[in-house]
C-alpha cells in the first residue's frame, strides 16, 4: 500500500463499494493508478450481493471475472476504507482535499484472522458477513469479499471483557475511535448507489400489513439459497408454497404513486421477468406467474429474447393493467387483486397467494447530502445533472458519477459507467513520471532439474485454527518420515512475516528444492508462497499447499483424531505430488502499446481521443471516406443537445491530434498475433493500397446501420419517412410541417419481429422527440403514435409524459393486428384497431413516420468477426465476454467493443461505452508485458497420433495439427482447462501444474498409506 | 465391517467445488473426514484414467464436482465431465463394481452448505455399499 | 481408417485367466484415432483387468506398452524382449495387428482385446461411421461419391428399394437411405441422367470372393 503518498494528490477517491465502485477501483488499480475506495458499510459489495441470480443468464457470475483480477495490483494500488463516509470536500479538480470519517470497528483488521470465535460466543454483538455470503453465498465466490473480518456492535455487548478475552489473536480493540483523516486527490468518482422505493405508505397495496405482499428484493431473498427460507419458495404467512404469484410493475416509478419518481426505473421489468422465470425454473412449473405491467421495457441487448422466453417457454402470463388494490378478505390468506383489462371496462377480481411489488430506484437522503458536500447539482428527481453527451460528468469538474446514483440502471450499464468514470477520473491525475522503478532484484533461480527431490514441509498452526484441533508436532513427525522429505517444521502462522523469513532461510540453508505448506487454501495463499519461493531462489511452481485448515481442521473440529489423520493424508499427498513437480515458466509476451480503433464514428473517436490523450498511438480505421458515422445524419437529442456541433468539434480534435492517425476507406483484410501483439492488414485510400498495423489493443466501434425494411410504403410514397429522415425534414422544411394536420408514427417497424427479434432501443424516444419537435413548429398538428410498448426508460419518461400532456395520442397496437397503410392521393390512410373503442380507426395522415430502428451491419460484422475470430450474437452484433460483468471486453483478450457495434444505443450511451473501453484498454496498456501464467497444455509430438480429438475438444479452438503432422497448442492462447488432456487417446498432452503423474501421485499416496 | 470408514476421493474444480469446500470450512460446516479433495482446474480435466486408478488403488468411492450447468469457466467442462462419468460408471459395472461408487455433482462456489451436504450423503451411501470389493480382496 | 471397439471385459478376463504376466499392447495408429486401443485405452483396460482380478482374489502383472503400428513387422520386432517377459499378449490393435504379433511370436499366446469393426470415417467427436467394405472395385465415381455397398443395408446396385421412406432406410430411422443420398448428390452435380444407367451385377471376386487378397507393388517388392 502506498500510504506514504497519502498527502499527495496523485490518486482518485471512489465513494461507494458496490459493484460499480469496485469496478472503477479495479480499473484504476490495474492501470496502475492509486485509489482510495470507501464504503459506509463494514464490507464492500453493495446491492448485487443481495441478488440470488441475475438476468439474463440466471447465474451469479461474479466468479467468472474474479480470476482475471490481479491480486498484487489490488494490494498495491487500492486503499480500502470501510465504515467510512465523506465529511467535507474542498479544492477543485486536480487538487481536492477530502475529510473522511471512519466509524470504529473495534477490531484490528491486521490481527483478525476471521476465526469466528467471537461470533460463536457472542453472536449478539458481532456483525459478520463471511465476505458477502450471509446474504448470498454465491457472492462469496468473489475474492473481493473484503475485508473478511468482523465488526463489533458495542452497544449490544453486555460482557465486554469476556468478549475481548475470547479473541486469541488479540484483535478486539475497545479503544477504537472514530477517525477523521484528510486526504488529497485529483478526482472523485461517486457510486454510492441508490435506495429502493419503500411502498409502506401506499395503503391500497397492503404492503405494511399483508405479509404475502413483498417487494421484488424481498422476493429475491426468498428465492435465494441463503435467504430466510433456505431457498424454498414459501409464503411468509402460511409457510406453504404459493400456487399463484403476481408482480405489479412500476411501484415507485413513472410518477404514479405518492412520492414516486417521475422516471422509469429501467431495470424492474427484467427483474420481474427473471423472478418469474426462476420461480418456474426452480420450483414448480405449475406455479402461475402473472406480471401486471404498463409497458414491458426489455430494451437491452438480447433482453427481448428473454421476454419471449418468459412468454413462450415459461408461460408467464402478462396482463397490461394496473391493479387498483390488494385486499385480503377477512379470515383468509388470499390476496385479492382488483383490476381492469385494456380491452374491457369491467372490473375483475383475482386471488393470488403472493404479490411482488416491483419497486424502483430512489436516491437516498445520504446520497443527496453527499452531492451537496461535493457541490454537484441534482435534477428534480435528486439525481445528478450530467453533461448532455457524457453522463458520467457532473456539473463539478473532477467529480464523476456512475451506477444507480447517476440514474436508474441495471448491472451491465453500471459496469460500463464505472469503467467510463475510471477513464475520466484517471485523466485528471497529474502526469506521473514513470518512476524508474527501483530495478527489481534480479531473482536468480537455482537449476534443480538434475537434483534429487529434497522436500521441505512447513506446517502452520494458524493460531488455534489448526493447532487447537490437531497436534501439529505429530503432523511434523509424520511428514518427516515421508520419502524425499529433508526438513519438516512447525511454523506457527506460516504466512506471517517472521515465519516466511524462516521458511526462506531454511530453503536456502538446507538446499531444498521442493516445498509443501500445510496450512490454508491455495486459492488465497498460493501466490504468496510462490513469491516466497522465488525469493529463496526456487522456481515458483515447486510449491504445493496442503489445505489442512479449510478442508480439515475447520470442518472436522468435532473429531480431532479424524482431522489429524486427514491432515496427515493431505500433507503426504502434497509431498508425493510436489516431488513430481518441475520448474515452469510463466508465458509472457511484451505489450505493444499502439491501439487500433475500427470505426470512426462518435464511439471510435471518443475512445481514440481518450487513449491518445494518455500518450498512446492510435489508428482509426474508418470504412467510409469520412469520420462521424451515423451521427452525421442526426441533429438534436431528446434533451436538445446539438449533435452536429458535437460531432464537428470531435472530428476537429481527432484530426489535429498528434497521436491519432486516421485511415479512411479502410478495409480490414487480415489479422494475426496474440493479445498484446497483433498485426492487422488493411487496404485503404482510393487506391486500396495494402498496409499493416502493429498494435496491442483492438477496439471495435464499427457501429450499426439504420434499418430500412420494405414496409408501410417506405420508399414508395414521399409521405412516408423514417424517424431519421423526419428529423431532417422538420429542420429543413418547417413551412411544410406547419401545413400538417395529422401525423402518424408507427413504432417497432422492423424491430421485435420474427426476423429481427430484438428491440432497437432508440426508437421510442425518437418518436417522442420528433413529436415534440413537430408540435414546436405546428402546435395544432395531431400526432398519433402507434406503439407496442413505449420504452422511454429512465429520464426519457419525462418527455413521454410531456408529449402526452401536449396532446400526442399514443395508441397501442398488437403485433398480430398491425396498422394498415394505404396511399390516398395527398395523404396516407393509416388504419389501426383501437382496443378501447373496439373498432378500427382510420387517420388521413399528411406524413407517416416509421420508427425503423437499427440493425447490425451484417456483412461487415461477419467479415470482421471472421478475420478477428470473434463471436457475434444471433442478430449480428458483437458478443461481449460477459453480458453482465464484462460488457465491453470481448472474450479474446485485447479486444473491446463499444457503441452500436455492441447493440443499439443512444449517443450518450455510446460515449459512455467508449470511455469505458478506454479505461479497460488502459488496464492492459499500463503493463509492459502480459503474463499468461504457466497452466497450459503441452503436446508431446512423438506420442501424438494427430487424431484431431484435442482439436475438437478444445472449447477455445486452440490446438491445431502443425506442419510436422502433430498437434500443437499455443501456450499463449491456451486457457488451461485440460479438456484436451483428458480426451487425448494417445496420452500425448499434459497440463502443466496438473500433470497426470502429479494427480496420480496424490491418489497413490493416499491409498498407499491406507493399505500400508 | 461395522467400523468401516470408506475412503472417498473428490476431484473438485478450482472455480466452484473447491471454493465451496473452502467456504464450508469458513462456515465450519462439518462433513465426514472420509472425503479427500484433489484440486483440478476444471471438472473436464478429470481423466477416466484418474478415476479408475483411484478405484484400482482402493478408493471406496469417487466423485467429481464441477460447476452448475452453464457456469463452467471454460464453457462446457462440466458437461463433458458428466458424460465421462456416465461412461466410466458403465465400465465399473463391467468390472464388477457398483456404479454408485462414482458420481458427478454440481456445486457452485458459493454453496458451502451443499458441499458439506454432498460430502455427507455420498459418504453415507458408500458406507452402506460397504468396502470396495477391490480393496477388500487386495488386502487379503 | 480401421475402426474397432473394446471387447466386453468378461471375455478378456476369460482369455487371460491362466496367466500371471500380461503384455497389454496398444497401437498408435487407427485404433488410437478411434479411441479404442491407444495409450489411454491401454491404461483404462489395464486398470479394469487388474481390478477384476483383484476382485476375484488374485492379481496379475500387466505391462502396458504402445507401439507406432502393430501391423508392421519392424515395429513388432522391437517387442521381442518385452514379449519374452510375458506369459501372454493382449493386443489392442485391429485384427491385422493381432495377427502380425501372433505370426512373429509363434510360441506366445496372443489375444485380441478389440473387435475390429469396419473401415470408416469420423462423423464428429466420438462418432465413426462405416464408409467402405474394401470391395476392390470402387463404384464411387458413378454413384455420386456415396458407396451403396457399405451404406445400403441391402448393398443394392440399383436402388433404392421400397423400404426407403423420407430419405431413411427401413432398418432404422437413424440410417440414411444411401440411394436417396446418391440421388440428392447427383442432382446437386447436375448428373441425374447417370441415375438411369443400370449398374451391372457386381463381380465380388475383387472383394475377397476368390480368397485372401494381396497387393504387390513390383517396383517396391523385394
Short mmCIF file of C-alpha atoms in Angstrom, two decimals, chain A residues 113-115 117 459-475 492-493 518-521 546-571, chain B residues 18 21-37:
data_model
loop_
_atom_site.label_atom_id
_atom_site.label_comp_id
_atom_site.label_asym_id
_atom_site.label_seq_id
_atom_site.Cartn_x
_atom_site.Cartn_y
_atom_site.Cartn_z
CA UNK A 113 -7.91 -13.99 11.37
CA UNK A 114 -11.64 -14.31 10.88
CA UNK A 115 -11.61 -17.38 13.10
CA UNK A 117 -14.64 -17.36 18.00
CA UNK A 459 3.11 -26.81 8.83
CA UNK A 460 1.13 -23.91 10.25
CA UNK A 461 -0.82 -23.98 13.46
CA UNK A 462 -2.63 -20.86 12.28
CA UNK A 463 -3.25 -19.85 15.84
CA UNK A 464 -5.95 -22.11 17.13
CA UNK A 465 -7.35 -22.73 13.72
CA UNK A 466 -5.18 -25.74 13.13
CA UNK A 467 -3.26 -26.13 16.35
CA UNK A 468 -6.27 -26.46 18.62
CA UNK A 469 -7.75 -29.33 16.64
CA UNK A 470 -4.73 -31.36 15.65
CA UNK A 471 -1.32 -31.84 17.13
CA UNK A 472 0.99 -30.03 14.75
CA UNK A 473 4.02 -31.79 16.17
CA UNK A 474 2.52 -35.13 15.26
CA UNK A 475 1.94 -33.88 11.74
CA UNK A 492 3.11 -21.04 13.75
CA UNK A 493 1.45 -18.56 11.40
CA UNK A 518 0.43 -27.39 5.41
CA UNK A 519 -1.97 -24.56 6.03
CA UNK A 520 -4.90 -22.83 4.46
CA UNK A 521 -6.26 -22.72 0.94
CA UNK A 546 -1.98 -28.88 1.62
CA UNK A 547 -5.25 -27.32 2.66
CA UNK A 548 -5.37 -28.68 6.21
CA UNK A 549 -7.29 -25.75 7.66
CA UNK A 550 -10.30 -25.00 5.44
CA UNK A 551 -10.64 -28.63 4.39
CA UNK A 552 -9.64 -30.43 7.57
CA UNK A 553 -9.45 -28.73 10.96
CA UNK A 554 -12.26 -26.28 10.28
CA UNK A 555 -14.68 -28.93 9.14
CA UNK A 556 -13.65 -31.81 11.39
CA UNK A 557 -13.04 -29.91 14.59
CA UNK A 558 -15.54 -32.16 16.37
CA UNK A 559 -13.43 -35.21 15.52
CA UNK A 560 -9.84 -34.24 16.16
CA UNK A 561 -8.47 -37.72 15.53
CA UNK A 562 -10.02 -37.93 12.12
CA UNK A 563 -8.95 -34.39 11.40
CA UNK A 564 -5.38 -35.23 12.23
CA UNK A 565 -5.39 -38.33 10.10
CA UNK A 566 -6.86 -36.42 7.21
CA UNK A 567 -4.31 -33.65 7.62
CA UNK A 568 -1.56 -36.28 7.53
CA UNK A 569 -3.04 -37.66 4.33
CA UNK A 570 -3.36 -34.28 2.70
CA UNK A 571 0.24 -33.40 3.52
CA UNK B 18 -13.02 -26.44 -4.36
CA UNK B 21 -15.19 -26.68 0.17
CA UNK B 22 -13.20 -23.74 1.49
CA UNK B 23 -16.47 -22.00 2.14
CA UNK B 24 -17.77 -24.97 4.10
CA UNK B 25 -14.58 -24.52 6.09
CA UNK B 26 -15.01 -20.87 6.80
CA UNK B 27 -18.59 -21.52 7.87
CA UNK B 28 -17.44 -24.51 9.95
CA UNK B 29 -19.90 -26.86 8.35
CA UNK B 30 -18.85 -30.35 9.36
CA UNK B 31 -18.78 -33.24 6.92
CA UNK B 32 -17.12 -36.65 7.15
CA UNK B 33 -13.36 -36.65 7.00
CA UNK B 34 -13.55 -39.61 4.64
CA UNK B 35 -13.68 -37.21 1.72
CA UNK B 36 -10.23 -36.28 0.36
CA UNK B 37 -10.19 -33.45 -2.12
#
